[in-house]
Amino acid sequence: MIIDLPSTTTSQLNKKLVEIRERGGAVALGRVLTLVIAAEDDEQLEDAIDAANEASREHPSRVIVVAKGTRRAAPRIDGQIRVGGDAGASDVIVLRLYGPLANQGRSAVIPLLLPDTPTVTWWPGKGPKAPAQDQLGQLAQRRITDAAAETNPIRALVSRSKTYVDGDTDLAWTRLTNWRAQLVAALDLPPYEPITGASVTGEADSPSTELLAGWLAEYLSVPVKRVKTTEAQGIVAVRIDRPSGPIELHRPDGKTGTLTQPGQPTRRIALHRRDNRDCLIEELRRLDPDEIYEAALRGLTKLSPGRKPARGSDRSTTASKKTRETTTKSTATKKKPEA
């Protein structure tokens, strides 16, 4: 059920929520948190709401969507309440803020927060440079950004590494869970030898590739090369060097990886790219500081640039460069999960 309340106030929204609860159309009890989604009022807004609805089936919550509309309009709040099948296991409140109110999301959200429950703020699109200092970030115990949605993902990561506060995290980091699990499991197998170096290969603007390399540099305490490639999206390969031979995890198609290491049979591993729903579900399972993510951010300063050998002279030609530029422009409008 979707109820529209044009030109409304937070007081009227609260009254409507009470009315719906009294009618038995929605259960407000049992919510474990409030999820605030800070986004622009554009075509990607519904995708973020759908991801939150799916996540609410594991984490029942109140979802408050702060959608910034045009700044040139007259000040106005258009409210919308979604319950039942349109809201998963949550109640969804959509606030479309126009004019000067577009920058007053905090005052609109506070009256709608659930009492005595933690608050999580998620920026599915472009996020603030310092999430903990943002007006909506200040309300939250957990702040979730997505560097992959930024115009310059790597610059966004570097900026957030300088402003990191306990409670910050990023979906570019969450997309690495399966990669990190496979690499740790491989290192637990014989031969047990010292690690001499490592390299991580991926797209030049892949924040997940950058974070994976930073994580290895921080915890292995060996030189780690960050190799850039145009062969595939996101992370393509990881190599960990040891005296008897390297551990290599290669995923050229974004779906299946091949793990090879001395003394062990070659294994094929499912390494599909994770969508926002899966990543959001994982992040909502914990509200404590993510020290491993913080360490990966520190590791970004320890990376050395690498160079992937060309497999053909066409890579250095002007035509190849133009093809890559065209591809980049065509995919810039809607970036897919890149890990």
Coordinates of N, CA and C in Angstrom, one line a residue, residues 118-295:
P118 N 19.2 1.9 17.0 CA 20.3 2.6 16.2 C 19.8 3.1 14.9
T119 N 20.6 4.0 14.4 CA 20.3 4.6 13.1 C 21.5 4.4 12.1
V120 N 21.2 4.0 10.9 CA 22.2 3.8 9.9 C 21.9 4.8 8.7
T121 N 22.9 5.5 8.2 CA 22.7 6.3 7.1 C 23.4 5.8 5.9
W122 N 22.7 5.7 4.7 CA 23.3 5.1 3.5 C 23.2 6.1 2.4
W123 N 24.3 6.4 1.7 CA 24.3 7.2 0.5 C 24.5 6.3 -0.7
P124 N 23.5 5.9 -1.4 CA 23.7 4.9 -2.5 C 24.3 5.6 -3.7
G125 N 24.3 6.9 -3.8 CA 24.9 7.6 -4.9 C 26.2 8.4 -4.4
K126 N 26.3 9.6 -4.9 CA 27.4 10.4 -4.4 C 27.3 10.7 -3.0
G127 N 28.3 10.5 -2.2 CA 28.3 10.7 -0.8 C 29.1 11.9 -0.3
P128 N 29.1 12.3 0.9 CA 29.9 13.4 1.4 C 31.4 13.0 1.5
K129 N 32.3 13.9 1.5 CA 33.7 13.6 1.7 C 34.0 13.1 3.1
A130 N 33.3 13.7 4.1 CA 33.4 13.3 5.5 C 32.0 12.8 6.0
P131 N 31.7 11.6 5.9 CA 30.3 11.1 6.2 C 29.9 11.5 7.7
A132 N 30.9 11.4 8.6 CA 30.6 11.6 10.0 C 30.2 13.1 10.3
Q133 N 30.7 14.0 9.4 CA 30.4 15.4 9.6 C 29.2 15.9 8.8
D134 N 28.6 15.0 8.0 CA 27.4 15.3 7.2 C 26.2 15.4 8.2
Q135 N 25.2 16.3 7.9 CA 24.1 16.4 8.8 C 23.3 15.1 9.1
L136 N 23.2 14.3 8.0 CA 22.5 13.0 8.2 C 23.5 12.0 8.8
G137 N 24.7 12.1 8.5 CA 25.7 11.2 9.1 C 25.9 11.4 10.6
Q138 N 25.6 12.6 11.1 CA 25.7 12.8 12.5 C 24.6 12.1 13.3
L139 N 23.6 11.7 12.6 CA 22.5 11.0 13.3 C 22.8 9.6 13.5
A140 N 23.8 9.0 12.8 CA 23.9 7.6 12.6 C 25.1 7.0 13.4
Q141 N 24.9 5.8 13.9 CA 26.0 5.0 14.4 C 26.8 4.3 13.4
R142 N 26.2 4.1 12.2 CA 26.8 3.5 11.1 C 26.6 4.3 9.8
R143 N 27.6 4.5 9.0 CA 27.5 5.4 7.8 C 28.1 4.6 6.6
I144 N 27.2 4.4 5.7 CA 27.6 3.5 4.5 C 27.6 4.4 3.2
T145 N 28.8 4.4 2.6 CA 28.9 5.1 1.3 C 29.2 4.1 0.2
D146 N 29.3 4.6 -1.0 CA 29.6 3.7 -2.1 C 30.6 4.4 -3.1
A147 N 31.9 4.2 -2.9 CA 32.8 4.9 -3.8 C 32.6 4.6 -5.2
A148 N 32.1 3.4 -5.6 CA 31.9 3.1 -7.0 C 30.9 4.0 -7.7
A149 N 30.0 4.7 -6.9 CA 29.0 5.6 -7.5 C 29.6 7.0 -7.6
E150 N 30.8 7.2 -7.2 CA 31.4 8.6 -7.3 C 31.9 8.8 -8.7
T151 N 32.1 10.1 -9.1 CA 32.6 10.5 -10.3 C 34.1 10.0 -10.4
N152 N 34.8 10.2 -9.3 CA 36.2 9.7 -9.3 C 36.3 8.8 -8.0
P153 N 36.1 7.5 -8.2 CA 36.1 6.6 -7.1 C 37.4 6.6 -6.2
I154 N 38.5 6.6 -6.9 CA 39.8 6.5 -6.2 C 40.0 7.7 -5.3
R155 N 39.7 8.9 -5.9 CA 39.9 10.1 -5.1 C 38.9 10.1 -3.9
A156 N 37.7 9.6 -4.1 CA 36.8 9.5 -3.0 C 37.3 8.7 -1.9
L157 N 37.9 7.5 -2.2 CA 38.5 6.7 -1.2 C 39.6 7.4 -0.4
V158 N 40.5 8.0 -1.1 CA 41.6 8.8 -0.5 C 41.0 9.8 0.4
S159 N 40.0 10.5 0.0 CA 39.4 11.6 0.8 C 38.8 11.0 2.1
R160 N 38.1 9.8 2.0 CA 37.5 9.2 3.2 C 38.5 8.6 4.1
S161 N 39.7 8.2 3.5 CA 40.7 7.6 4.4 C 41.2 8.7 5.4
K162 N 41.2 10.0 4.9 CA 41.6 11.1 5.8 C 40.6 11.5 6.8
T163 N 39.3 11.2 6.5 CA 38.3 11.7 7.4 C 37.6 10.5 8.2
Y164 N 38.2 9.3 8.1 CA 37.6 8.1 8.7 C 37.3 8.3 10.2
V165 N 36.1 7.9 10.5 CA 35.6 7.8 11.9 C 35.0 6.5 12.2
D166 N 35.1 5.9 13.4 CA 34.5 4.6 13.7 C 33.0 4.7 13.3
G167 N 32.6 3.7 12.6 CA 31.2 3.6 12.1 C 31.1 3.8 10.6
D168 N 32.2 4.4 10.0 CA 32.2 4.5 8.5 C 32.5 3.2 7.8
T169 N 31.9 3.0 6.7 CA 32.2 1.9 5.8 C 31.8 2.2 4.4
D170 N 32.1 1.3 3.5 CA 31.8 1.5 2.1 C 31.4 0.2 1.4
L171 N 30.5 0.3 0.5 CA 30.0 -0.9 -0.2 C 31.1 -1.5 -1.1
A172 N 32.1 -0.6 -1.5 CA 33.2 -1.1 -2.3 C 34.0 -2.1 -1.5
W173 N 34.0 -1.9 -0.2 CA 34.7 -2.8 0.7 C 33.9 -4.1 0.9
T174 N 32.6 -3.9 1.1 CA 31.7 -5.1 1.3 C 31.8 -6.0 0.2
R175 N 31.9 -5.5 -1.0 CA 31.9 -6.4 -2.2 C 33.2 -7.3 -2.3
L176 N 34.1 -7.1 -1.3 CA 35.4 -7.9 -1.3 C 35.3 -9.1 -0.4
T177 N 34.2 -9.3 0.3 CA 34.1 -10.3 1.3 C 34.5 -11.7 0.8
N178 N 34.0 -12.1 -0.4 CA 34.3 -13.4 -1.0 C 35.7 -13.5 -1.4
W179 N 36.2 -12.4 -2.0 CA 37.7 -12.4 -2.4 C 38.6 -12.6 -1.2
R180 N 38.3 -11.9 -0.1 CA 39.2 -12.0 1.1 C 39.1 -13.4 1.7
A181 N 37.9 -13.9 1.7 CA 37.7 -15.3 2.3 C 38.5 -16.3 1.5
Q182 N 38.5 -16.2 0.2 CA 39.2 -17.2 -0.6 C 40.7 -17.1 -0.5
L183 N 41.2 -15.9 -0.4 CA 42.6 -15.7 -0.2 C 43.1 -16.1 1.1
V184 N 42.3 -15.9 2.2 CA 42.7 -16.3 3.5 C 42.7 -17.8 3.6
A185 N 41.7 -18.5 3.0 CA 41.6 -19.9 3.0 C 42.8 -20.5 2.2
A186 N 43.2 -19.9 1.1 CA 44.4 -20.4 0.3 C 45.7 -20.3 1.1
L187 N 45.8 -19.3 1.9 CA 47.1 -19.1 2.7 C 47.1 -20.1 3.9
D188 N 46.0 -20.7 4.2 CA 45.9 -21.6 5.3 C 46.4 -23.0 4.9
L189 N 46.6 -23.2 3.6 CA 47.0 -24.5 3.0 C 48.5 -24.6 2.8
P190 N 49.1 -25.8 2.9 CA 50.5 -25.9 2.7 C 50.9 -25.6 1.3
P191 N 52.1 -25.2 1.0 CA 53.2 -25.1 1.9 C 53.2 -23.8 2.7
Y192 N 53.6 -23.9 3.9 CA 53.6 -22.7 4.8 C 54.9 -21.9 4.7
E193 N 54.9 -21.0 3.8 CA 56.1 -20.2 3.5 C 55.9 -18.7 3.6
P194 N 57.0 -18.0 3.8 CA 56.9 -16.6 3.9 C 56.4 -16.0 2.6
I195 N 55.7 -14.9 2.7 CA 55.2 -14.2 1.5 C 56.2 -13.1 1.1
T196 N 56.6 -13.0 -0.2 CA 57.6 -12.1 -0.6 C 57.0 -10.9 -1.3
G197 N 55.8 -11.0 -1.8 CA 55.2 -9.8 -2.5 C 53.8 -10.2 -3.0
A198 N 53.1 -9.2 -3.6 CA 51.8 -9.5 -4.1 C 51.4 -8.4 -5.1
S199 N 50.4 -8.7 -5.9 CA 49.9 -7.8 -6.9 C 48.4 -8.0 -7.1
V200 N 47.7 -6.9 -7.3 CA 46.3 -6.9 -7.5 C 46.0 -6.2 -8.8
T201 N 45.2 -6.9 -9.7 CA 45.0 -6.3 -11.1 C 43.5 -6.0 -11.2
G202 N 43.1 -4.9 -11.7 CA 41.8 -4.5 -11.9 C 41.6 -3.2 -12.7
E203 N 40.4 -2.8 -12.9 CA 40.2 -1.5 -13.6 C 40.8 -0.4 -12.9
A204 N 41.2 0.6 -13.7 CA 41.9 1.8 -13.1 C 41.0 2.5 -12.1
D205 N 39.7 2.6 -12.3 CA 38.8 3.3 -11.4 C 38.0 2.4 -10.5
S206 N 38.5 1.2 -10.2 CA 37.8 0.2 -9.4 C 38.2 0.4 -7.9
P207 N 37.4 1.0 -7.1 CA 37.7 1.2 -5.7 C 37.9 -0.1 -4.9
S208 N 37.1 -1.2 -5.3 CA 37.3 -2.5 -4.6 C 38.7 -3.0 -4.9
T209 N 39.2 -2.9 -6.1 CA 40.6 -3.3 -6.4 C 41.6 -2.6 -5.5
E210 N 41.3 -1.3 -5.4 CA 42.2 -0.5 -4.6 C 42.2 -0.9 -3.1
L211 N 41.0 -1.2 -2.6 CA 40.9 -1.6 -1.2 C 41.5 -3.0 -0.9
L212 N 41.3 -3.9 -1.9 CA 41.9 -5.2 -1.7 C 43.4 -5.1 -1.7
A213 N 44.0 -4.3 -2.6 CA 45.4 -4.1 -2.5 C 45.9 -3.5 -1.2
G214 N 45.1 -2.5 -0.8 CA 45.5 -1.9 0.5 C 45.4 -2.8 1.7
W215 N 44.4 -3.7 1.7 CA 44.2 -4.7 2.7 C 45.4 -5.6 2.7
L216 N 45.9 -6.1 1.6 CA 47.0 -7.0 1.5 C 48.3 -6.3 2.0
A217 N 48.5 -5.1 1.5 CA 49.7 -4.3 1.9 C 49.7 -4.1 3.4
E218 N 48.6 -3.9 4.1 CA 48.6 -3.6 5.5 C 48.8 -4.9 6.3
Y219 N 48.3 -6.0 5.9 CA 48.3 -7.2 6.7 C 49.5 -8.1 6.3
L220 N 49.9 -8.1 5.1 CA 51.0 -9.0 4.7 C 52.4 -8.3 5.0
S221 N 52.4 -7.0 5.0 CA 53.6 -6.2 5.3 C 54.7 -6.6 4.2
V222 N 54.2 -6.7 3.0 CA 55.1 -6.9 1.8 C 54.8 -5.9 0.7
P223 N 55.7 -5.7 -0.2 CA 55.3 -4.8 -1.3 C 54.1 -5.3 -2.1
V224 N 53.2 -4.5 -2.4 CA 52.0 -4.8 -3.2 C 51.9 -3.9 -4.3
K225 N 51.8 -4.5 -5.5 CA 51.6 -3.7 -6.7 C 50.1 -3.6 -7.1
R226 N 49.7 -2.4 -7.5 CA 48.4 -2.2 -8.0 C 48.5 -2.0 -9.5
V227 N 48.0 -3.1 -10.2 CA 48.1 -3.2 -11.7 C 46.8 -2.8 -12.3
K228 N 46.8 -1.9 -13.2 CA 45.6 -1.4 -13.9 C 45.5 -2.1 -15.3
T229 N 44.2 -2.5 -15.6 CA 44.0 -3.2 -16.8 C 42.6 -2.7 -17.4
T230 N 42.4 -3.0 -18.7 CA 41.2 -2.7 -19.3 C 40.5 -4.0 -19.8
E231 N 41.0 -5.2 -19.4 CA 40.5 -6.5 -19.9 C 39.1 -6.8 -19.4
A232 N 38.8 -6.3 -18.2 CA 37.5 -6.7 -17.6 C 37.1 -5.7 -16.6
Q233 N 35.9 -5.7 -16.1 CA 35.4 -4.8 -15.0 C 35.8 -5.3 -13.7
G234 N 36.0 -4.3 -12.8 CA 36.3 -4.6 -11.4 C 37.6 -5.3 -11.2
I235 N 37.7 -6.2 -10.2 CA 38.9 -7.0 -9.9 C 39.1 -8.1 -10.9
V236 N 40.3 -8.2 -11.5 CA 40.5 -9.3 -12.4 C 41.4 -10.4 -11.9
A237 N 42.4 -10.1 -11.1 CA 43.3 -11.1 -10.6 C 44.1 -10.6 -9.4
V238 N 44.5 -11.6 -8.5 CA 45.3 -11.4 -7.4 C 46.4 -12.4 -7.4
R239 N 47.6 -12.0 -7.1 CA 48.8 -12.9 -7.1 C 49.6 -12.6 -5.8
I240 N 49.8 -13.7 -5.1 CA 50.6 -13.6 -3.9 C 51.9 -14.5 -4.0
D241 N 53.0 -13.9 -4.0 CA 54.3 -14.6 -4.3 C 54.9 -15.3 -3.0
R242 N 55.3 -16.5 -3.2 CA 56.0 -17.3 -2.2 C 57.2 -18.0 -2.9
P243 N 58.2 -18.5 -2.1 CA 59.4 -19.1 -2.8 C 59.1 -20.3 -3.7
S244 N 58.1 -21.1 -3.3 CA 57.8 -22.3 -4.1 C 56.9 -22.0 -5.3
G245 N 56.3 -20.8 -5.4 CA 55.4 -20.5 -6.5 C 54.3 -19.6 -6.0
P246 N 53.6 -18.9 -6.9 CA 52.6 -18.0 -6.4 C 51.2 -18.6 -6.2
I247 N 50.4 -17.9 -5.4 CA 49.0 -18.2 -5.3 C 48.3 -17.2 -6.2
E248 N 47.5 -17.7 -7.2 CA 46.9 -16.8 -8.2 C 45.4 -17.1 -8.2
L249 N 44.6 -16.0 -8.1 CA 43.2 -16.1 -8.2 C 42.8 -15.1 -9.3
H250 N 42.3 -15.7 -10.4 CA 42.0 -15.0 -11.6 C 40.5 -15.1 -12.0
R251 N 39.9 -13.9 -12.2 CA 38.5 -13.9 -12.6 C 38.3 -13.0 -13.8
P252 N 38.4 -13.5 -15.0 CA 38.3 -12.6 -16.1 C 36.8 -12.2 -16.5
D253 N 35.9 -13.0 -16.1 CA 34.5 -12.8 -16.6 C 33.5 -12.2 -15.6
G254 N 34.0 -11.9 -14.4 CA 33.1 -11.3 -13.4 C 32.2 -12.3 -12.7
K255 N 32.4 -13.6 -13.0 CA 31.5 -14.6 -12.4 C 32.3 -15.8 -11.7
T256 N 33.2 -16.3 -12.4 CA 33.9 -17.5 -11.9 C 35.4 -17.2 -11.8
G257 N 36.0 -17.6 -10.7 CA 37.5 -17.4 -10.5 C 38.2 -18.7 -10.6
T258 N 39.4 -18.7 -10.9 CA 40.3 -19.9 -10.9 C 41.4 -19.7 -10.0
L259 N 41.5 -20.6 -9.0 CA 42.6 -20.5 -7.9 C 43.6 -21.5 -8.2
T260 N 44.9 -21.1 -8.3 CA 46.0 -22.0 -8.5 C 47.1 -21.7 -7.5
Q261 N 47.7 -22.8 -7.0 CA 48.8 -22.7 -6.1 C 49.6 -23.9 -6.0
P262 N 50.9 -23.9 -5.8 CA 51.8 -25.1 -5.8 C 51.3 -26.1 -4.8
G263 N 51.3 -27.4 -5.3 CA 50.9 -28.5 -4.4 C 49.4 -28.7 -4.2
Q264 N 48.6 -27.9 -4.8 CA 47.2 -28.0 -4.7 C 46.5 -28.1 -6.1
P265 N 45.4 -28.8 -6.2 CA 44.7 -28.8 -7.5 C 44.1 -27.5 -7.8
T266 N 44.0 -27.2 -9.1 CA 43.3 -26.0 -9.6 C 41.9 -26.0 -9.2
R267 N 41.4 -25.0 -8.7 CA 39.9 -24.9 -8.3 C 39.2 -23.8 -9.0
R268 N 38.0 -24.0 -9.3 CA 37.1 -23.0 -9.9 C 36.1 -22.6 -8.8
I269 N 36.0 -21.3 -8.6 CA 35.3 -20.7 -7.5 C 34.3 -19.7 -8.0
A270 N 33.1 -19.7 -7.4 CA 32.0 -18.7 -7.8 C 32.4 -17.4 -7.1
L271 N 32.6 -16.4 -8.0 CA 33.0 -15.0 -7.5 C 32.2 -14.0 -8.3
H272 N 30.9 -14.2 -8.3 CA 30.1 -13.2 -9.0 C 30.1 -11.9 -8.3
R273 N 29.8 -10.8 -9.1 CA 29.7 -9.5 -8.5 C 28.5 -9.4 -7.6
R274 N 28.7 -8.8 -6.5 CA 27.6 -8.7 -5.5 C 26.8 -7.5 -5.8
D275 N 25.5 -7.6 -5.6 CA 24.6 -6.4 -5.8 C 24.5 -5.6 -4.5
N276 N 23.8 -4.4 -4.6 CA 23.7 -3.6 -3.5 C 22.9 -4.2 -2.4
R277 N 21.9 -5.0 -2.7 CA 21.1 -5.7 -1.7 C 21.9 -6.6 -0.8
D278 N 22.7 -7.4 -1.4 CA 23.5 -8.4 -0.6 C 24.5 -7.6 0.2
C279 N 25.1 -6.6 -0.3 CA 26.1 -5.8 0.4 C 25.4 -5.1 1.6
L280 N 24.2 -4.5 1.4 CA 23.5 -3.8 2.4 C 23.1 -4.7 3.5
I281 N 22.6 -5.9 3.2 CA 22.3 -6.9 4.2 C 23.5 -7.2 5.1
E282 N 24.6 -7.4 4.5 CA 25.8 -7.7 5.2 C 26.2 -6.6 6.2
E283 N 26.2 -5.4 5.7 CA 26.6 -4.2 6.5 C 25.7 -4.0 7.7
L284 N 24.4 -4.3 7.5 CA 23.4 -4.1 8.6 C 23.5 -5.1 9.7
R285 N 24.3 -6.1 9.5 CA 24.5 -7.2 10.5 C 25.4 -6.7 11.6
R286 N 26.1 -5.6 11.4 CA 27.1 -5.2 12.5 C 27.0 -3.6 12.5
L287 N 27.0 -3.1 13.7 CA 27.0 -1.7 13.9 C 28.3 -1.2 14.7
D288 N 29.2 -2.1 14.9 CA 30.4 -1.8 15.6 C 31.5 -1.3 14.6
P289 N 32.5 -0.6 15.0 CA 33.5 -0.1 14.1 C 34.2 -1.3 13.3
D290 N 34.4 -1.0 12.0 CA 35.0 -2.0 11.1 C 36.5 -1.7 11.0
E291 N 37.3 -2.3 11.9 CA 38.7 -2.0 12.0 C 39.5 -2.5 10.8
I292 N 39.0 -3.5 10.1 CA 39.6 -4.1 9.0 C 39.5 -3.1 7.8
Y293 N 38.4 -2.5 7.6 CA 38.2 -1.5 6.6 C 39.1 -0.3 6.9
E294 N 39.2 0.1 8.1 CA 40.1 1.2 8.4 C 41.5 0.8 8.1
A295 N 41.9 -0.4 8.4 CA 43.3 -0.8 8.0 C 43.5 -0.8 6.5

